[in-house]
Short mmCIF file of C-alpha atoms in Angstrom, two decimals:
data_model
loop_
_atom_site.label_atom_id
_atom_site.label_comp_id
_atom_site.label_asym_id
_atom_site.label_seq_id
_atom_site.Cartn_x
_atom_site.Cartn_y
_atom_site.Cartn_z
CA MET K 1 87.58 -52.90 -28.42
CA ASN K 2 90.78 -50.93 -27.88
CA ASP K 3 91.43 -48.36 -25.16
CA ASP K 4 90.65 -45.41 -27.43
CA SER K 5 87.27 -46.87 -28.36
CA VAL K 6 86.40 -47.49 -24.71
CA LEU K 7 87.35 -43.94 -23.78
CA GLN K 8 85.29 -42.57 -26.67
CA LEU K 9 82.28 -44.64 -25.58
CA VAL K 10 82.61 -43.46 -21.99
CA ASN K 11 82.78 -39.84 -23.14
CA HIS K 12 79.66 -40.27 -25.29
CA LEU K 13 77.77 -41.89 -22.42
CA SER K 14 78.87 -39.16 -20.03
CA SER K 15 77.69 -36.44 -22.42
CA TYR K 16 74.37 -38.21 -22.99
CA LEU K 17 73.70 -38.69 -19.27
CA GLY K 18 74.66 -35.09 -18.54
CA ALA K 19 72.22 -33.86 -21.17
CA GLN K 20 69.44 -36.07 -19.79
CA ILE K 21 70.04 -34.78 -16.26
CA GLN K 22 69.76 -31.21 -17.52
CA VAL K 23 66.48 -32.04 -19.27
CA GLN K 24 65.03 -33.62 -16.14
CA ARG K 25 66.09 -30.71 -13.95
CA ARG K 26 64.57 -28.26 -16.40
CA ILE K 27 61.31 -30.23 -16.38
CA ALA K 28 61.34 -30.23 -12.58
CA ALA K 29 61.90 -26.47 -12.51
CA TYR K 30 58.98 -25.71 -14.78
CA GLY K 31 56.86 -28.24 -12.91
CA ALA K 32 57.60 -26.36 -9.69
CA ARG K 33 56.46 -23.13 -11.29
CA ARG K 34 53.19 -24.75 -12.39
CA GLU K 35 52.62 -26.04 -8.86
CA ILE K 36 53.21 -22.56 -7.42
CA ALA K 37 50.65 -21.15 -9.85
CA GLU K 38 48.10 -23.77 -8.79
CA ILE K 39 48.64 -23.02 -5.09
CA LYS K 40 48.22 -19.29 -5.70
CA GLU K 41 45.04 -19.92 -7.66
CA LYS K 42 43.50 -21.63 -4.63
CA LEU K 43 44.66 -18.87 -2.27
CA ALA K 44 43.29 -16.15 -4.56
CA VAL K 45 39.83 -16.46 -3.00
CA ASN K 46 41.30 -14.19 -0.32
CA PRO K 47 43.08 -11.30 -2.09
CA ARG K 48 44.78 -10.28 1.15
CA ARG K 49 46.85 -13.47 1.25
CA LEU K 50 50.45 -12.33 1.01
CA GLU K 51 51.61 -15.50 -0.74
CA LEU K 52 49.88 -14.19 -3.87
CA TYR K 53 52.52 -11.48 -4.14
CA GLY K 54 55.57 -13.68 -3.75
CA PHE K 55 58.38 -13.62 -6.27
CA LYS K 56 62.13 -14.11 -6.35
CA VAL K 57 64.80 -11.59 -7.28
CA TYR K 58 67.64 -12.55 -4.92
CA SER K 59 65.77 -14.41 -2.18
CA GLN K 60 65.88 -18.18 -1.86
CA GLY K 61 62.23 -18.52 -2.78
CA ASP K 62 59.36 -16.05 -3.02
CA GLU K 63 60.41 -13.91 -0.05
CA ASP K 64 61.34 -10.82 -2.08
CA GLY K 65 57.80 -10.31 -3.29
CA ILE K 66 56.20 -10.96 0.10
CA ILE K 67 58.53 -8.50 1.82
CA GLU K 68 57.78 -5.89 -0.84
CA GLU K 69 54.02 -6.29 -0.41
CA ILE K 70 54.18 -6.14 3.39
CA PHE K 71 55.99 -2.82 3.26
CA ASN K 72 53.63 -1.57 0.55
CA ARG K 73 50.77 -2.20 2.96
CA LEU K 74 52.66 -0.36 5.68
CA GLY K 75 53.25 2.59 3.36
CA ILE K 76 57.05 2.24 3.50
CA CYS K 77 58.92 2.57 0.19
CA VAL K 78 62.49 2.98 1.44
CA GLY K 79 63.80 1.90 4.81
CA THR K 80 66.52 0.15 6.78
CA PHE K 81 67.31 -3.51 7.31
CA CYS K 82 69.44 -6.01 9.18
CA GLU K 83 69.90 -9.52 7.85
CA ILE K 84 71.54 -12.20 9.97
CA GLY K 85 72.81 -15.12 7.90
CA VAL K 86 73.50 -14.20 4.26
CA GLU K 87 76.33 -16.53 3.18
CA ASN K 88 77.92 -14.73 0.20
CA GLY K 89 75.06 -12.23 -0.09
CA LEU K 90 73.82 -13.31 -3.50
CA GLU K 91 70.83 -15.22 -2.15
CA CYS K 92 69.26 -13.29 0.69
CA ASN K 93 66.23 -11.24 1.70
CA SER K 94 67.73 -7.75 1.54
CA LEU K 95 69.76 -7.40 -1.66
CA TYR K 96 66.61 -6.58 -3.63
CA LEU K 97 65.81 -3.95 -0.99
CA ILE K 98 69.22 -2.37 -1.61
CA HIS K 99 68.35 -2.11 -5.29
CA LYS K 100 65.25 -0.17 -4.25
CA GLY K 101 67.21 2.34 -2.18
CA TRP K 102 67.27 0.70 1.25
CA ARG K 103 70.31 0.76 3.52
CA GLY K 104 71.35 -1.67 6.20
CA CYS K 105 73.68 -4.39 7.40
CA TRP K 106 74.56 -8.03 7.02
CA LEU K 107 75.86 -10.22 9.84
CA GLU K 108 77.41 -13.49 8.69
CA GLY K 109 78.94 -16.16 10.90
CA ASN K 110 81.11 -17.91 8.32
CA SER K 111 84.47 -16.16 8.10
CA LYS K 112 85.07 -17.76 4.69
CA GLN K 113 82.36 -15.49 3.28
CA GLN K 114 84.13 -12.27 4.28
CA GLU K 115 86.32 -12.00 1.20
CA PRO K 116 83.56 -12.87 -1.31
CA ILE K 117 81.19 -10.33 0.27
CA ILE K 118 83.75 -7.52 0.42
CA SER K 119 84.91 -8.23 -3.12
CA LYS K 120 81.45 -8.48 -4.67
CA PHE K 121 79.77 -5.63 -2.79
CA SER K 122 82.64 -3.17 -2.38
CA SER K 123 80.69 -0.35 -4.05
CA LEU K 124 77.83 -0.71 -1.57
CA LEU K 125 80.25 -0.76 1.35
CA LEU K 126 82.10 2.32 0.13
CA ASN K 127 78.98 4.44 -0.28
CA HIS K 128 77.51 3.27 3.05
CA ARG K 129 74.50 1.58 1.54
CA LEU K 130 75.66 -1.60 3.29
CA ALA K 131 77.69 -2.50 6.36
CA VAL K 132 78.98 -6.01 7.06
CA ALA K 133 80.12 -7.76 10.23
CA ILE K 134 81.63 -11.25 10.25
CA GLY K 135 81.18 -13.33 13.39
CA TYR K 136 78.64 -15.53 15.10
CA VAL K 137 75.55 -13.79 16.41
CA THR K 138 74.30 -15.18 19.71
CA PRO K 139 71.47 -14.34 22.11
CA GLN K 140 74.10 -12.72 24.31
CA ASN K 141 75.56 -10.40 21.67
CA ILE K 142 72.80 -9.81 19.13
CA ASN K 143 71.68 -6.40 20.38
CA GLN K 144 75.17 -4.95 20.66
CA ALA K 145 76.27 -6.53 17.38
CA VAL K 146 73.35 -5.07 15.44
CA ALA K 147 73.68 -1.66 17.11
CA ASP K 148 77.42 -1.46 16.42
CA VAL K 149 77.36 -2.39 12.75
CA LEU K 150 74.41 -0.11 11.98
CA GLN K 151 75.99 2.75 13.87
CA GLY K 152 78.86 2.57 11.39
CA ILE K 153 76.52 3.77 8.63
CA SER K 154 74.54 6.16 10.86
CA ILE K 155 71.45 4.00 11.36
CA ASN K 156 69.78 3.77 14.76
CA TYR K 157 69.02 0.10 15.37
CA GLU K 158 66.05 1.04 17.54
CA GLU K 159 64.36 2.48 14.43
CA LEU K 160 65.03 -0.52 12.19
CA ASP K 161 62.37 -1.37 9.61
CA PHE K 162 63.21 -4.96 8.69
CA LEU K 163 65.00 -7.82 10.46
CA SER K 164 65.69 -11.16 8.76
CA ILE K 165 67.05 -14.13 10.72
CA ASP K 166 68.29 -17.32 9.06
CA ILE K 167 71.00 -19.19 10.95
CA ASP K 168 69.68 -22.72 10.34
CA GLY K 169 68.86 -23.82 13.85
CA MET K 170 68.86 -21.50 16.83
CA ASP K 171 66.89 -18.71 15.14
CA ILE K 172 64.17 -18.59 17.80
CA TYR K 173 66.71 -17.80 20.53
CA LEU K 174 67.95 -14.76 18.61
CA LEU K 175 64.35 -13.61 18.20
CA GLU K 176 63.64 -13.94 21.91
CA ALA K 177 66.78 -11.99 22.81
CA ILE K 178 66.21 -8.81 20.78
CA ASN K 179 65.57 -5.62 22.77
CA PHE K 180 64.74 -3.53 19.70
CA ARG K 181 61.49 -3.64 17.75
CA PRO K 182 61.81 -3.64 13.94
CA LYS K 183 58.58 -3.12 12.05
CA VAL K 184 58.78 -6.46 10.23
CA ILE K 185 60.58 -9.70 11.04
CA CYS K 186 61.26 -12.61 8.70
CA ILE K 187 62.47 -15.79 10.37
CA GLU K 188 62.93 -19.39 9.29
CA TYR K 189 60.61 -22.05 10.74
CA ASN K 190 60.65 -25.84 10.65
CA ALA K 191 57.62 -26.78 8.57
CA LYS K 192 58.03 -30.44 9.48
CA PHE K 193 55.84 -29.67 12.50
CA PRO K 194 52.38 -28.34 11.55
CA PRO K 195 50.12 -26.48 14.00
CA PRO K 196 49.31 -27.09 16.78
CA VAL K 197 52.67 -28.81 17.36
CA HIS K 198 54.97 -26.70 19.54
CA LYS K 199 58.63 -27.64 19.01
CA LYS K 200 61.68 -25.70 20.10
CA PRO K 201 65.21 -27.13 19.84
CA VAL K 202 67.38 -27.23 22.94
CA PHE K 203 69.77 -24.30 22.76
CA ASP K 204 73.18 -25.31 21.43
CA PRO K 205 75.77 -22.53 20.98
CA GLU K 206 77.78 -24.85 18.72
CA CYS K 207 74.83 -25.73 16.49
CA ILE K 208 75.67 -26.31 12.84
CA TRP K 209 73.00 -27.38 10.37
CA ARG K 210 73.82 -30.86 9.10
CA GLN K 211 71.53 -30.82 6.05
CA THR K 212 68.76 -32.65 7.94
CA ASP K 213 65.27 -31.70 9.09
CA TYR K 214 66.52 -30.94 12.60
CA MET K 215 66.61 -27.22 11.93
CA GLY K 216 64.82 -24.77 14.11
CA ALA K 217 61.51 -24.19 15.82
CA SER K 218 57.99 -24.98 14.68
CA LEU K 219 55.72 -22.19 13.49
CA VAL K 220 53.60 -22.39 16.65
CA ALA K 221 56.67 -21.96 18.85
CA LEU K 222 57.78 -18.91 16.85
CA VAL K 223 54.31 -17.37 17.01
CA GLU K 224 54.30 -17.75 20.78
CA SER K 225 57.70 -16.08 21.15
CA ALA K 226 56.92 -13.33 18.65
CA SER K 227 53.57 -12.51 20.25
CA GLN K 228 55.31 -11.97 23.58
CA LEU K 229 57.44 -9.36 21.83
CA GLY K 230 54.37 -7.69 20.34
CA TYR K 231 54.29 -9.19 16.84
CA VAL K 232 51.54 -10.71 14.70
CA LEU K 233 52.03 -13.52 12.18
CA VAL K 234 50.85 -12.31 8.76
CA CYS K 235 52.23 -14.91 6.36
CA THR K 236 54.44 -17.90 5.64
CA ASN K 237 55.88 -18.44 2.21
CA ILE K 238 54.66 -21.11 -0.18
CA CYS K 239 57.66 -23.43 0.14
CA GLY K 240 57.27 -23.53 3.93
CA ALA K 241 60.58 -21.95 4.89
CA ASN K 242 59.99 -18.48 6.34
CA ALA K 243 57.43 -16.79 8.58
CA PHE K 244 56.67 -13.07 8.48
CA PHE K 245 55.67 -11.01 11.49
CA VAL K 246 54.50 -7.39 11.69
CA ARG K 247 54.64 -5.32 14.85
CA ALA K 248 51.14 -5.35 16.34
CA ASP K 249 50.79 -1.57 16.54
CA LEU K 250 51.36 -1.34 12.77
CA VAL K 251 48.94 -4.03 11.61
CA ASN K 252 46.13 -2.43 9.60
CA ASP K 253 43.09 -3.51 7.59
CA ALA K 254 45.29 -4.45 4.64
CA PHE K 255 46.24 -7.59 6.59
CA ASP K 256 43.73 -10.36 7.25
CA THR K 257 44.09 -10.82 11.00
CA SER K 258 41.20 -13.30 11.10
CA LEU K 259 43.45 -16.04 9.71
CA ARG K 260 44.60 -18.50 12.35
CA VAL K 261 48.08 -19.97 12.58
CA LYS K 262 46.99 -23.25 10.99
CA GLU K 263 45.54 -21.29 8.06
CA LEU K 264 48.71 -19.25 7.60
CA TYR K 265 50.94 -22.32 7.85
CA ASN K 266 52.50 -23.63 4.64
CA PRO K 267 53.92 -27.18 4.72
CA CYS K 268 57.33 -28.32 3.49
CA ARG K 269 57.51 -27.69 -0.23
CA TYR K 270 61.25 -27.21 -0.56
CA HIS K 271 61.13 -28.60 -4.09
CA LEU K 272 59.48 -25.33 -5.10
CA ILE K 273 62.60 -23.30 -4.38
CA ALA K 274 63.47 -22.30 -7.93
CA ASP K 275 67.20 -21.96 -7.29
CA LEU K 276 67.54 -25.72 -6.98
CA TYR K 277 67.33 -25.74 -10.76
CA TYR K 278 68.75 -22.35 -11.71
CA HIS K 279 71.57 -23.71 -13.87
CA ASP K 280 69.02 -25.07 -16.31
CA ALA K 281 65.98 -22.82 -15.86
CA GLY K 282 67.66 -19.43 -15.57
CA HIS K 283 70.92 -17.62 -14.85
CA PRO K 284 72.87 -17.86 -11.56
CA ALA K 285 72.62 -14.83 -9.28
CA ASP K 286 75.32 -12.18 -9.44
CA PHE K 287 75.91 -8.54 -8.57
CA GLY K 288 77.85 -5.81 -10.31
CA PRO K 289 77.98 -2.02 -10.60
CA TYR K 290 74.68 -0.34 -11.44
CA VAL K 291 74.33 3.34 -12.33
CA ASP K 292 71.85 4.04 -9.53
CA LEU K 293 73.98 2.27 -6.90
CA ILE K 294 77.31 3.98 -7.56
#
């Protein structure tokens, strides 16, 4: 077999293996969707379970739908937000809110994301639908950082409707440090530790997530900290990534407050995050000019 034949064979094998990988990823994606449907079917015995309303527009998993339903129950159609940890902004918990008329800010620690964010979302920045600050948010600077960036688009941070925190590690310390009281908080939890396990990482100002399961506080630890601030746990999402809290004075009969933490807990189901397979089961996220957002 000459060199040309070997090269041709290698190319054929590479194409075949690539096609098989795509098929398997597509099967996994649709399998994840079936599993989500089965989980929701079991939860449907309680129509107030917020997981039933979950769906993805720009969020990592089903957070977009859960956030929408929480604010529906609070009677809030359009509001303000602050999201801490957005990477390039195309997979986050507030871009869908912007599409619905909300205004707010993003705080992102990775300076490499500054140019992609400014380039992609320039129209939102120009019309003051969005403000962006690049720099690490810490327990020491969170209140001033949020106040300053929101002030730039004439939003009072003390009247904020929604706060989302996802910094892959020290999230609980940011939560404990806030001196403002948004109506709803979404924050990442470490589903490795089910209730009643109370786990809180030692504070590390240099913490960087290393793609392992050492990543943040357990749900019980977050509930304890949030309750001290006056918040009630109302939901976790199906894949076991984010917890949702509503300010206690706003919780109404639309929420099932009889559910205990262990009943609201969802275990690690990271394989259900649809974006793991988006290249084969859908289109990658993007943003461009829309008539209603100009």
